[in-house]
Coordinates of C-alpha atoms and ligand atoms in Angstrom, one line a residue:
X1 CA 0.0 0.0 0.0
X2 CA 1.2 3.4 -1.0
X3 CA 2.1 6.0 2.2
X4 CA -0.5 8.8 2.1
X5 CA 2.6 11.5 2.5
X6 CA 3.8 10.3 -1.0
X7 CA 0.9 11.3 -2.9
X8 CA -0.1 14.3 -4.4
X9 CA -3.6 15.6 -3.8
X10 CA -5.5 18.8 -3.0
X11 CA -5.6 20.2 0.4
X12 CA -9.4 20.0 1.5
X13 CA -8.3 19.1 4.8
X14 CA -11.5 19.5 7.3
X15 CA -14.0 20.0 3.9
X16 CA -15.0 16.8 3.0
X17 CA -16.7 15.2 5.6
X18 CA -17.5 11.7 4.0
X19 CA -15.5 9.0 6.2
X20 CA -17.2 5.1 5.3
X21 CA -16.2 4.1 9.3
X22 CA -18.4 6.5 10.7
X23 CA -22.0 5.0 11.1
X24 CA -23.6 8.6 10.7
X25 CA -22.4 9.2 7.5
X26 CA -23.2 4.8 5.8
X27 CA -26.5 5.9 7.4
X28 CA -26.9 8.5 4.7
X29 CA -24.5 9.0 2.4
X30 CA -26.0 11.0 0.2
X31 CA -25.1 14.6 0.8
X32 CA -21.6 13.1 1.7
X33 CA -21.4 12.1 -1.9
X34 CA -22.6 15.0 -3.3
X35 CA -20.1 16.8 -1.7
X36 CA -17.0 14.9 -2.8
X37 CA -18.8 15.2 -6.5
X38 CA -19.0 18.6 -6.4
X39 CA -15.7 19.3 -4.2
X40 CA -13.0 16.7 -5.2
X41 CA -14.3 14.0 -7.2
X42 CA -11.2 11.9 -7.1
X43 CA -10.3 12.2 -3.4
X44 CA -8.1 10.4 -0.7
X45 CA -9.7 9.0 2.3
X46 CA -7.3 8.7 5.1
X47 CA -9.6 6.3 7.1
X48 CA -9.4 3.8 4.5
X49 CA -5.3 4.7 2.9
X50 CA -7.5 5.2 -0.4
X51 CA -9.3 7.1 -3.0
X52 CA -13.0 7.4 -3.2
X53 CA -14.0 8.2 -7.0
X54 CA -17.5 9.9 -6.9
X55 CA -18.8 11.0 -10.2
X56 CA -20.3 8.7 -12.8
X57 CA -17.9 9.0 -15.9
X58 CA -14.3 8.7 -13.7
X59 CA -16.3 5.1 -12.3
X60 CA -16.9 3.8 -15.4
X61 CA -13.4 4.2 -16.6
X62 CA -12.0 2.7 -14.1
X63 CA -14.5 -0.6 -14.2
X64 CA -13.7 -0.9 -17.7
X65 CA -10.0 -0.6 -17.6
X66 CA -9.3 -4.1 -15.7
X67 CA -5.9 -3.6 -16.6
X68 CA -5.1 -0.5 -14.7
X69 CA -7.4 -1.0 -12.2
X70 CA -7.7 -4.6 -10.8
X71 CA -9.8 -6.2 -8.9
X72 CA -7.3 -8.9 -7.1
X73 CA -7.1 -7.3 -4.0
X74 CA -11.2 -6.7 -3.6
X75 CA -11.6 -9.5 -1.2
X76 CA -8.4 -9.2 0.9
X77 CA -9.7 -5.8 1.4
X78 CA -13.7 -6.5 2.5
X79 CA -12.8 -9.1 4.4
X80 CA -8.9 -9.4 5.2
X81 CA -8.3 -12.3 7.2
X82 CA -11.6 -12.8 8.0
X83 CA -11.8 -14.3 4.2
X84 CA -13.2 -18.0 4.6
X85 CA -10.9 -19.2 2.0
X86 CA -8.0 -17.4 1.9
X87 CA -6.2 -19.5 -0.4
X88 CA -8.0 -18.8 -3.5
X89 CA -9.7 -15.8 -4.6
X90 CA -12.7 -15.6 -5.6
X91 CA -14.0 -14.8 -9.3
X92 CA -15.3 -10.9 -8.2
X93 CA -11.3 -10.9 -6.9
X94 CA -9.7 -12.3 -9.7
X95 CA -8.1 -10.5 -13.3
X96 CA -8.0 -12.2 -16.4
X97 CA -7.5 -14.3 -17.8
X98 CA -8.1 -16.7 -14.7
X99 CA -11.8 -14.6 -14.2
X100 CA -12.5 -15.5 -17.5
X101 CA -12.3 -19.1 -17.1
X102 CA -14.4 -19.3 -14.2
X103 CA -16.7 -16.8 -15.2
X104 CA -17.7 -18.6 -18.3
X105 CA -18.4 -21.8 -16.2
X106 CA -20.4 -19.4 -13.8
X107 CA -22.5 -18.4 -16.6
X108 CA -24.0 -21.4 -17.6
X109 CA -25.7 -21.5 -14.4
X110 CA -27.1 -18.0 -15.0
X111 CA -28.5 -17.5 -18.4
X112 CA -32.2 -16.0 -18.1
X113 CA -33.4 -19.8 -19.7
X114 CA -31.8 -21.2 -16.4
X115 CA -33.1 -18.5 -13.8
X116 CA -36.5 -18.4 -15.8
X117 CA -37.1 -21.7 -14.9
X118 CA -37.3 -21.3 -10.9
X119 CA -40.0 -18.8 -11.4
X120 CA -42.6 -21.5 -9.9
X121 CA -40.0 -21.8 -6.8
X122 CA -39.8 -18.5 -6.2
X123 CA -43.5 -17.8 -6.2
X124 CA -44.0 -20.5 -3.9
X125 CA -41.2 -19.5 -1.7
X126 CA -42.6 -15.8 -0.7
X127 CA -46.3 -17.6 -0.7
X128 CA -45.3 -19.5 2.0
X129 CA -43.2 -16.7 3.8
X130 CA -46.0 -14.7 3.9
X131 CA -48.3 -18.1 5.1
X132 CA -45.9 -18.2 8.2
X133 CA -45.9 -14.4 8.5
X134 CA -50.0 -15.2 9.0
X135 CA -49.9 -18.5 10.3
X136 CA -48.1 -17.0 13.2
X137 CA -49.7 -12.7 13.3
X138 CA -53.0 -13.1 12.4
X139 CA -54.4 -11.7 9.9
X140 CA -53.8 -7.9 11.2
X141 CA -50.7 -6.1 13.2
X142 CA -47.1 -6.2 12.9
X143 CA -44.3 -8.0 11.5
X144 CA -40.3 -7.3 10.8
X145 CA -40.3 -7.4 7.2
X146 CA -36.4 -7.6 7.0
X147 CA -36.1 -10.6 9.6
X148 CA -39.5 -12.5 8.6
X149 CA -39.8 -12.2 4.7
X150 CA -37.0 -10.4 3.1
X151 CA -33.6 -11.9 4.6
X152 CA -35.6 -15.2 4.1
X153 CA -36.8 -15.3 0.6
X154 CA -33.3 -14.8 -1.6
X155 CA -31.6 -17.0 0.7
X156 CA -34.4 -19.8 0.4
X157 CA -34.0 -19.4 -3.3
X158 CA -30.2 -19.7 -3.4
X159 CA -30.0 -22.2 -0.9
X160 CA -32.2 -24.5 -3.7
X161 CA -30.2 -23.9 -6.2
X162 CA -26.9 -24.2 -4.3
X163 CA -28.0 -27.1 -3.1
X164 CA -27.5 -26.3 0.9
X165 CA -30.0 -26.8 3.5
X166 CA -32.5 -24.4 3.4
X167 CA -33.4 -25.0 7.3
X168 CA -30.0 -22.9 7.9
X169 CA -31.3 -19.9 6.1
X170 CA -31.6 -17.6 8.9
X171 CA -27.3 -18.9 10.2
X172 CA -26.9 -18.2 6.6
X173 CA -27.9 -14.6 7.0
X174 CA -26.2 -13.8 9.7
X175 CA -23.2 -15.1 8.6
X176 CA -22.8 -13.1 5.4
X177 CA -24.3 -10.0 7.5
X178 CA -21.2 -10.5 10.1
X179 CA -18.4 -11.3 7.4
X180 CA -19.4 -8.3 5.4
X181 CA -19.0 -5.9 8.6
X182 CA -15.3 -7.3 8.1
X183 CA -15.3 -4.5 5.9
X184 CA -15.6 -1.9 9.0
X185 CA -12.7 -4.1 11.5
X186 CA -10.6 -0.7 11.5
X187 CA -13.0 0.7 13.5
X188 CA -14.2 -2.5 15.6
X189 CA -12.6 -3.9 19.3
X190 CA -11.3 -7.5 20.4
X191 CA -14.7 -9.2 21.1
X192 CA -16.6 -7.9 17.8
X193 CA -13.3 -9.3 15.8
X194 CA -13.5 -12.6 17.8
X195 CA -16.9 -13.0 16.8
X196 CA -16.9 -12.2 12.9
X197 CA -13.5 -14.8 13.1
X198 CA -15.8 -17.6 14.5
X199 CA -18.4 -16.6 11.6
X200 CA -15.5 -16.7 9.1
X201 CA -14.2 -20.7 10.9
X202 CA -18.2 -21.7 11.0
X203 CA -18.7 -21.2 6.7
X204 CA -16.0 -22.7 5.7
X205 CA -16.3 -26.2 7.9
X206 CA -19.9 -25.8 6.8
X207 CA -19.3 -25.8 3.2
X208 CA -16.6 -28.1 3.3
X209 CA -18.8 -30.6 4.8
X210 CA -21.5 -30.2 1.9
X211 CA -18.8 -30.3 -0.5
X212 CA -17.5 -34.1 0.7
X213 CA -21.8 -34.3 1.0
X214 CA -22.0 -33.7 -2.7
X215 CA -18.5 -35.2 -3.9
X216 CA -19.3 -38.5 -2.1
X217 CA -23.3 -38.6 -4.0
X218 CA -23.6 -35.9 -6.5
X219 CA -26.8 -33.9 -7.0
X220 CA -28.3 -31.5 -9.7
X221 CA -27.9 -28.5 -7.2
X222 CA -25.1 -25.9 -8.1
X223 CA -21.9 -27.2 -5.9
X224 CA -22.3 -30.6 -7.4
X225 CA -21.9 -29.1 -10.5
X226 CA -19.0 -27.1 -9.9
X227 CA -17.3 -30.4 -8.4
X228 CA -17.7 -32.6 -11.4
X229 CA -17.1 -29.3 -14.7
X230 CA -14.3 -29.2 -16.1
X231 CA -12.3 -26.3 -17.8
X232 CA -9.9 -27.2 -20.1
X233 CA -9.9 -30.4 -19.2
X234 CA -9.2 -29.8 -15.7
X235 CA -11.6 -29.8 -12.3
X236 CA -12.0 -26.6 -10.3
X237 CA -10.2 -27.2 -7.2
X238 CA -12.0 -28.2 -3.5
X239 CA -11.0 -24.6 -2.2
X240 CA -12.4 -23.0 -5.9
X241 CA -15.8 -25.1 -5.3
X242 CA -15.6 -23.3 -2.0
X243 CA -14.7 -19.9 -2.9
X244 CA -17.8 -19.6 -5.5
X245 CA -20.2 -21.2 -3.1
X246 CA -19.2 -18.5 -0.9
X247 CA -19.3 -15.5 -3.2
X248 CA -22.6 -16.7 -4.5
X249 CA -24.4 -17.2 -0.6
X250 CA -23.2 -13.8 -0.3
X251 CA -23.8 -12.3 -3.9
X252 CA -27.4 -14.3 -3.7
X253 CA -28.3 -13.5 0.1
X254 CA -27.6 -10.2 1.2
X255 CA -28.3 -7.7 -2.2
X256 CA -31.5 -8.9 -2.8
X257 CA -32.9 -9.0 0.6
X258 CA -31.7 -5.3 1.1
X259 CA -33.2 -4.5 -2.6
X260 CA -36.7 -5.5 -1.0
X261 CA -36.0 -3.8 2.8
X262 CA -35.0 -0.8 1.1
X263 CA -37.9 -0.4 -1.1
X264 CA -40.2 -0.7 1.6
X265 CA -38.3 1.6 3.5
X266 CA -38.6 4.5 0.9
X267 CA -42.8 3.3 0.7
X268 CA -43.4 5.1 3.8
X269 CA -40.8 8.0 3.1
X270 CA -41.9 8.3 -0.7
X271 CA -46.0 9.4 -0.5
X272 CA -47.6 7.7 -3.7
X273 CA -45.2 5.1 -4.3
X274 CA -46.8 1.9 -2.9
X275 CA -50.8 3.0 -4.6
X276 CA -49.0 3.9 -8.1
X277 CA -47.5 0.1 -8.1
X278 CA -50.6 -1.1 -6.7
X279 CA -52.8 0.5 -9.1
X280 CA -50.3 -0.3 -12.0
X281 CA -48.4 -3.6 -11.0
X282 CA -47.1 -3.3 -14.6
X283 CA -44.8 -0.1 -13.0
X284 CA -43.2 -2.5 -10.7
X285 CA -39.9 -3.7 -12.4
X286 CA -39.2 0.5 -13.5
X287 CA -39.7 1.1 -9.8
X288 CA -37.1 -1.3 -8.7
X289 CA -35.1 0.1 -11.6
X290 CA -35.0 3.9 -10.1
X291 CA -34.7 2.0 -6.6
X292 CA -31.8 0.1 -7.5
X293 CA -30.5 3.9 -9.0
X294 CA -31.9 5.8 -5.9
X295 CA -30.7 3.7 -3.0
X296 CA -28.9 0.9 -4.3
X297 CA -27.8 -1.9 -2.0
X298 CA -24.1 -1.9 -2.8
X299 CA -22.3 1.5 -2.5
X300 CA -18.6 1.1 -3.1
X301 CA -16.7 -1.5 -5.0
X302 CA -12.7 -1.7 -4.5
X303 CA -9.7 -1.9 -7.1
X304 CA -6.2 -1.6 -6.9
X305 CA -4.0 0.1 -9.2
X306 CA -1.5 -2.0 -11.3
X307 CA 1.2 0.9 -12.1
X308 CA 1.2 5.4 -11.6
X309 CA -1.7 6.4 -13.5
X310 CA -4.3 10.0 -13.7
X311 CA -7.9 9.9 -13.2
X312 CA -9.8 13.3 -13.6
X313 CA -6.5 15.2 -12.9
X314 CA -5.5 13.6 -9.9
X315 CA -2.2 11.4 -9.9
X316 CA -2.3 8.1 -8.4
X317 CA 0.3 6.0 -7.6
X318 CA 0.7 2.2 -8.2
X319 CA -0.4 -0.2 -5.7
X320 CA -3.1 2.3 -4.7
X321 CA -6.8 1.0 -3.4
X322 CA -9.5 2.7 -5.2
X323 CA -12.9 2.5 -4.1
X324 CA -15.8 4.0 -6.6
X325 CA -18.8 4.7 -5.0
X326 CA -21.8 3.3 -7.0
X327 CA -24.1 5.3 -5.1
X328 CA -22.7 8.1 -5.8
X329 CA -22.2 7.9 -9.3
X330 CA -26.0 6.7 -9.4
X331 CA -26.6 10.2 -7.8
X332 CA -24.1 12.6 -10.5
X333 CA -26.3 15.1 -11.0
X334 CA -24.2 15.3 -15.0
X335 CA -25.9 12.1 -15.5
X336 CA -29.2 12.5 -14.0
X337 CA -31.7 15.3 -13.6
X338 CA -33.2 16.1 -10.7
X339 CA -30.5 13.0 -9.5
X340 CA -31.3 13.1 -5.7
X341 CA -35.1 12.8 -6.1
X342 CA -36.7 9.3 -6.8
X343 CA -39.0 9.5 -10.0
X344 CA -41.3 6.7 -10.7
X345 CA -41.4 7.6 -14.2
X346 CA -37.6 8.3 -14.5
X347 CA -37.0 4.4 -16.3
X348 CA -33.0 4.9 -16.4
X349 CA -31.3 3.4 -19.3
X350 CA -28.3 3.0 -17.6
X351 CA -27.5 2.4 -13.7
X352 CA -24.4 1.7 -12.1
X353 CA -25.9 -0.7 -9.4
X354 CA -24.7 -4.0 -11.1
X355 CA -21.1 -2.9 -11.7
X356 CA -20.2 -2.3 -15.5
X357 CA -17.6 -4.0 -17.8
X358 CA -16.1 -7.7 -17.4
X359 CA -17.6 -8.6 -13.5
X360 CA -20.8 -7.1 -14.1
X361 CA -23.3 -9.0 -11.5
X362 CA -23.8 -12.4 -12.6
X363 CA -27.0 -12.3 -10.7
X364 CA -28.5 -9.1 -12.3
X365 CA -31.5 -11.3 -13.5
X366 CA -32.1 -13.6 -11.1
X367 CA -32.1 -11.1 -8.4
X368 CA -34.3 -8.5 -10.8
X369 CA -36.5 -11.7 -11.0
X370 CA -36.8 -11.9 -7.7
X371 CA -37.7 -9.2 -6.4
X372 CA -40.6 -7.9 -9.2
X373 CA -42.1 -11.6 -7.9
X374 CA -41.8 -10.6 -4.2
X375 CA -43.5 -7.4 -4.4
X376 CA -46.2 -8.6 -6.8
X377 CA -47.4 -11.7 -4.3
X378 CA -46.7 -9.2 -1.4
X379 CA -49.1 -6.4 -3.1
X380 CA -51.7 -9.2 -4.0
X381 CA -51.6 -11.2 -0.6
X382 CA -51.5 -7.9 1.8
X383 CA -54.3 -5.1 1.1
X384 CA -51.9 -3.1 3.8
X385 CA -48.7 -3.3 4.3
X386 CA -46.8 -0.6 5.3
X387 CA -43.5 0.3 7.4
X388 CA -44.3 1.9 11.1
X389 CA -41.1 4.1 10.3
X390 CA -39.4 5.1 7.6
X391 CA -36.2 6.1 9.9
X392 CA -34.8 2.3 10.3
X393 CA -31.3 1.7 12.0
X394 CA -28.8 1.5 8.8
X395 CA -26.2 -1.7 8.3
X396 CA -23.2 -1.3 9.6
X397 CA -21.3 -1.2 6.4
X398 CA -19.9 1.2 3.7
X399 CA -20.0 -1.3 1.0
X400 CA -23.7 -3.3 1.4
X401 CA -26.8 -1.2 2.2
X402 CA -29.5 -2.0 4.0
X403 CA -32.0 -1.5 6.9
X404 CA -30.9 -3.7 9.9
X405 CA -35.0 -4.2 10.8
X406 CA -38.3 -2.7 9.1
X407 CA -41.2 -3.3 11.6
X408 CA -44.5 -3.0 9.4
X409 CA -48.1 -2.7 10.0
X410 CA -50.1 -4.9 7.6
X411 CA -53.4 -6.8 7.1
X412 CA -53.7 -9.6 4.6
X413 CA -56.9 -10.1 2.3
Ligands
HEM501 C1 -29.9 -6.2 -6.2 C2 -29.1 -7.2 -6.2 C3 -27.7 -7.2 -6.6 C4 -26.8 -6.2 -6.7 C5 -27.1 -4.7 -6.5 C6 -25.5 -6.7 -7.1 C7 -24.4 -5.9 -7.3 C8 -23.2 -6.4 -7.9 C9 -22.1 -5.6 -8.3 C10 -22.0 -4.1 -8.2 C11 -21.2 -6.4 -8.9 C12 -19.8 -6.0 -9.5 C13 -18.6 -6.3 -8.7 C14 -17.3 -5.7 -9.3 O1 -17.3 -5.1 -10.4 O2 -16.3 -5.9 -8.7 C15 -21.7 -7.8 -8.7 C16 -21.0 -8.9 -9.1 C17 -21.4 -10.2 -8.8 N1 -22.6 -10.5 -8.3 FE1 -24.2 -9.3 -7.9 N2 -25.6 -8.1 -7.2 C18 -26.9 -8.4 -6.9 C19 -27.4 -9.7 -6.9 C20 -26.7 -10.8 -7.1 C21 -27.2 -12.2 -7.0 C22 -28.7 -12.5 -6.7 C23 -26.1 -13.0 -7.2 C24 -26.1 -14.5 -7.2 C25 -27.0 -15.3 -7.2 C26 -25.0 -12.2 -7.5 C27 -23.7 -12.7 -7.7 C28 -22.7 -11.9 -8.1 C29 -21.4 -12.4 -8.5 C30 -21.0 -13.9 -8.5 C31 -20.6 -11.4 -8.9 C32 -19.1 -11.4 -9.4 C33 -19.1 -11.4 -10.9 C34 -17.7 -11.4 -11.5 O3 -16.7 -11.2 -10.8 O4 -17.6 -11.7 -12.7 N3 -25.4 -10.9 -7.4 N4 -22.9 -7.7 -8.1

């Protein structure tokens, strides 16, 4: 890592006041953002020994220049040695042409003919969430909508397709919720450390044991399938089988479920919203579209610089961490008018929510899927359902979004 004294950069010592460790500001980073767009668009973060790029045109450059700007040391620097398989990265921390390789395997299981076909299992999934959410409220009151449908419904889908036991799903949840808060350890003490290590020891021995499961007596679930492809004639590795299940229980869990929690956050914040979709269900997928620009549930992706290069006039150094802020650039008022208001009609051809250029989300479909089928049941199946507040506690992260809880009121038909 470079030393902060060596490099060049504007003195706005005191100005900017967007710092991703301090909970205030992940809580709403908003007006932090627009002032690093406005003030110092490419702009050094002593907290983190990086720069934060801001404005929409300086991220896409870098997310489609792979070879200045890699992505090798993304993981090492989320989750440092809290990483459940250290030994191998995994395909969102890899450069080609090794990404490429596993990528293309990855694919397969993703093309929209694949993902199309669990639309009946996903219906039937947040059908019976919301027969439990009954089964055990009543027909009329209160439930948390993060903790009793949305953290449960992506995870319940993944876990079918990876092939791992769906009875886990709420372990499964916290676990990716504690590992990503790796990304904030700077700030945290001994016995919050401690505790995301444990998380870290307790994924790996349980995918290891579903991968000698699945080795020993192969399925049609996901992990199985990594086990027995080959790429050029060779078999992924036990710790590569590992490292995708991973990224994938995190990639599938934790973005989707704060996609829904966030958009029924901004229902009670946003007058209108929820009666427009109900009255037009057909509006649905552009809302999540301006949602995913709006509020998107990942804010900052990382890359590291492979030699001295100069982005929007300011000089950085090889070796350098570079985190872009998708939120932000989702926000750049050069992009977007009227950028900081959401706008039901807005239907953005472009968002920078899934990442651009060569690890643009695999799970872009399935997770769009997902959620459209979600809110459409949850419309239909609920006359009322609305949150109490729309001032919920915030994660604790700079990189995923999300409300921690979102206590509704909400009567079923
Ligand atoms: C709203 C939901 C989601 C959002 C906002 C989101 C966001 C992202 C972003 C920004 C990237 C780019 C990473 C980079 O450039 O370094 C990414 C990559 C990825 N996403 Fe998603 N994601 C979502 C859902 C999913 C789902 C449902 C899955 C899996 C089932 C998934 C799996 C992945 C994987 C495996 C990658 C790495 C791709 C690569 O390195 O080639 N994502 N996602």
């Amino acid at each position: 890592m470079t030393e902060t004294a060596s490099i060049a950069r504007p003195d706005l010592a005191g100005k900017i006041t967007y710092d991703p460790l301090d909970s205030k500001v992940t809580s709403n980073p908003y007006p932090h953002y627009a002032q690093l767009r406005e003030v110092a668009p490419v702009h050094w973060i002593d907290s983190m020994k990086g720069f934060v790029v801001s404005r929409w045109d300086d991220v896409i450059q870098v997310l489609q220049d792979g070879k200045t700007f890699s992505s090798a040391q993304f993981w090492p620097e989320l989750l440092g040695e809290y990483d459940p398989v250290p030994e191998v990265p995994p395909m969102i921390s890899m450069d080609p042409p090794g990404h490429m390789r596993t990528r293309k395997l990855a694919n397969k299981a993703f093309v929209p003919s694949r993902v199309g076909a669990l639309n009946d299992k996903i219906r039937r999934v947040a059908n019976e969430l919301i027969d439990d959410i009954i089964a055990k409220h009543g027909k009329e009151g209160e439930f948390d909508f993060v903790w009793e449908f949305s953290a449960l419904f992506p995870v319940s889908v993944i876990a079918d397709v990876l092939g791992v036991d769906i009875e886990r799903r709420v372990d499964f949840k916290h676990w990716v919720d504690d590992l990503l808060s790796a990304g904030n350890r700077a700030a945290y003490g001994p016995e919050r450390l401690a505790a995301i290590a444990k998380t870290s020891k307790d994924i790996r021995a349980y995918f290891e044991d579903v991968y000698e499961r699945r080795a020993a007596n192969p399925g049609d679930d996901l992990i199985s399938g990594f086990i027995l492809a080959e790429v050029n004639g060779e078999r992924l590795t036990k710790s590569e089988v590992l490292s995708m299940a991973i990224l994938l229980l995190i990639g599938g869990v934790e973005t989707t479920t704060n996609l829904l929690s966030i958009t029924f956050t901004h229902m009670k914040r946003l007058p209108g919203l929820q009666e427009a979709v109900r009255a037009n269900p057909e509006k649905i997928p552009q809302m999540f579209e301006e949602m995913l620009r709006y509020d998107g549930p990942v804010q900052m992706l990382f890359r590291h610089t492979t030699c001295d290069t100069v982005l929007n006039d300011v000089a950085i150094p090889k070796n350098t961490l570079v985190m872009l802020l998708l939120g932000s650039a989702n926000h750049d008022e050069r992009k977007f008018e009227h950028s900081e208001e959401f706008d039901l009609e807005r239907n953005p051809s472009e968002i920078m929510s899934f990442g651009q250029g060569p690890h643009f989300c695999l799970g872009s479909y399935l997770s769009r899927m997902e959620a459209r089928t979600a809110v459409e049941i949850l419309l239909e199946r609920f006359e009322d359902l609305m949150p109490i507040s729309g001032e919920p506690e915030w994660m604790d992260s700079y990189f995923a979004r999300g409300p921690k809880g979102l206590q509704v009121r909400f009567k079923a038909r």
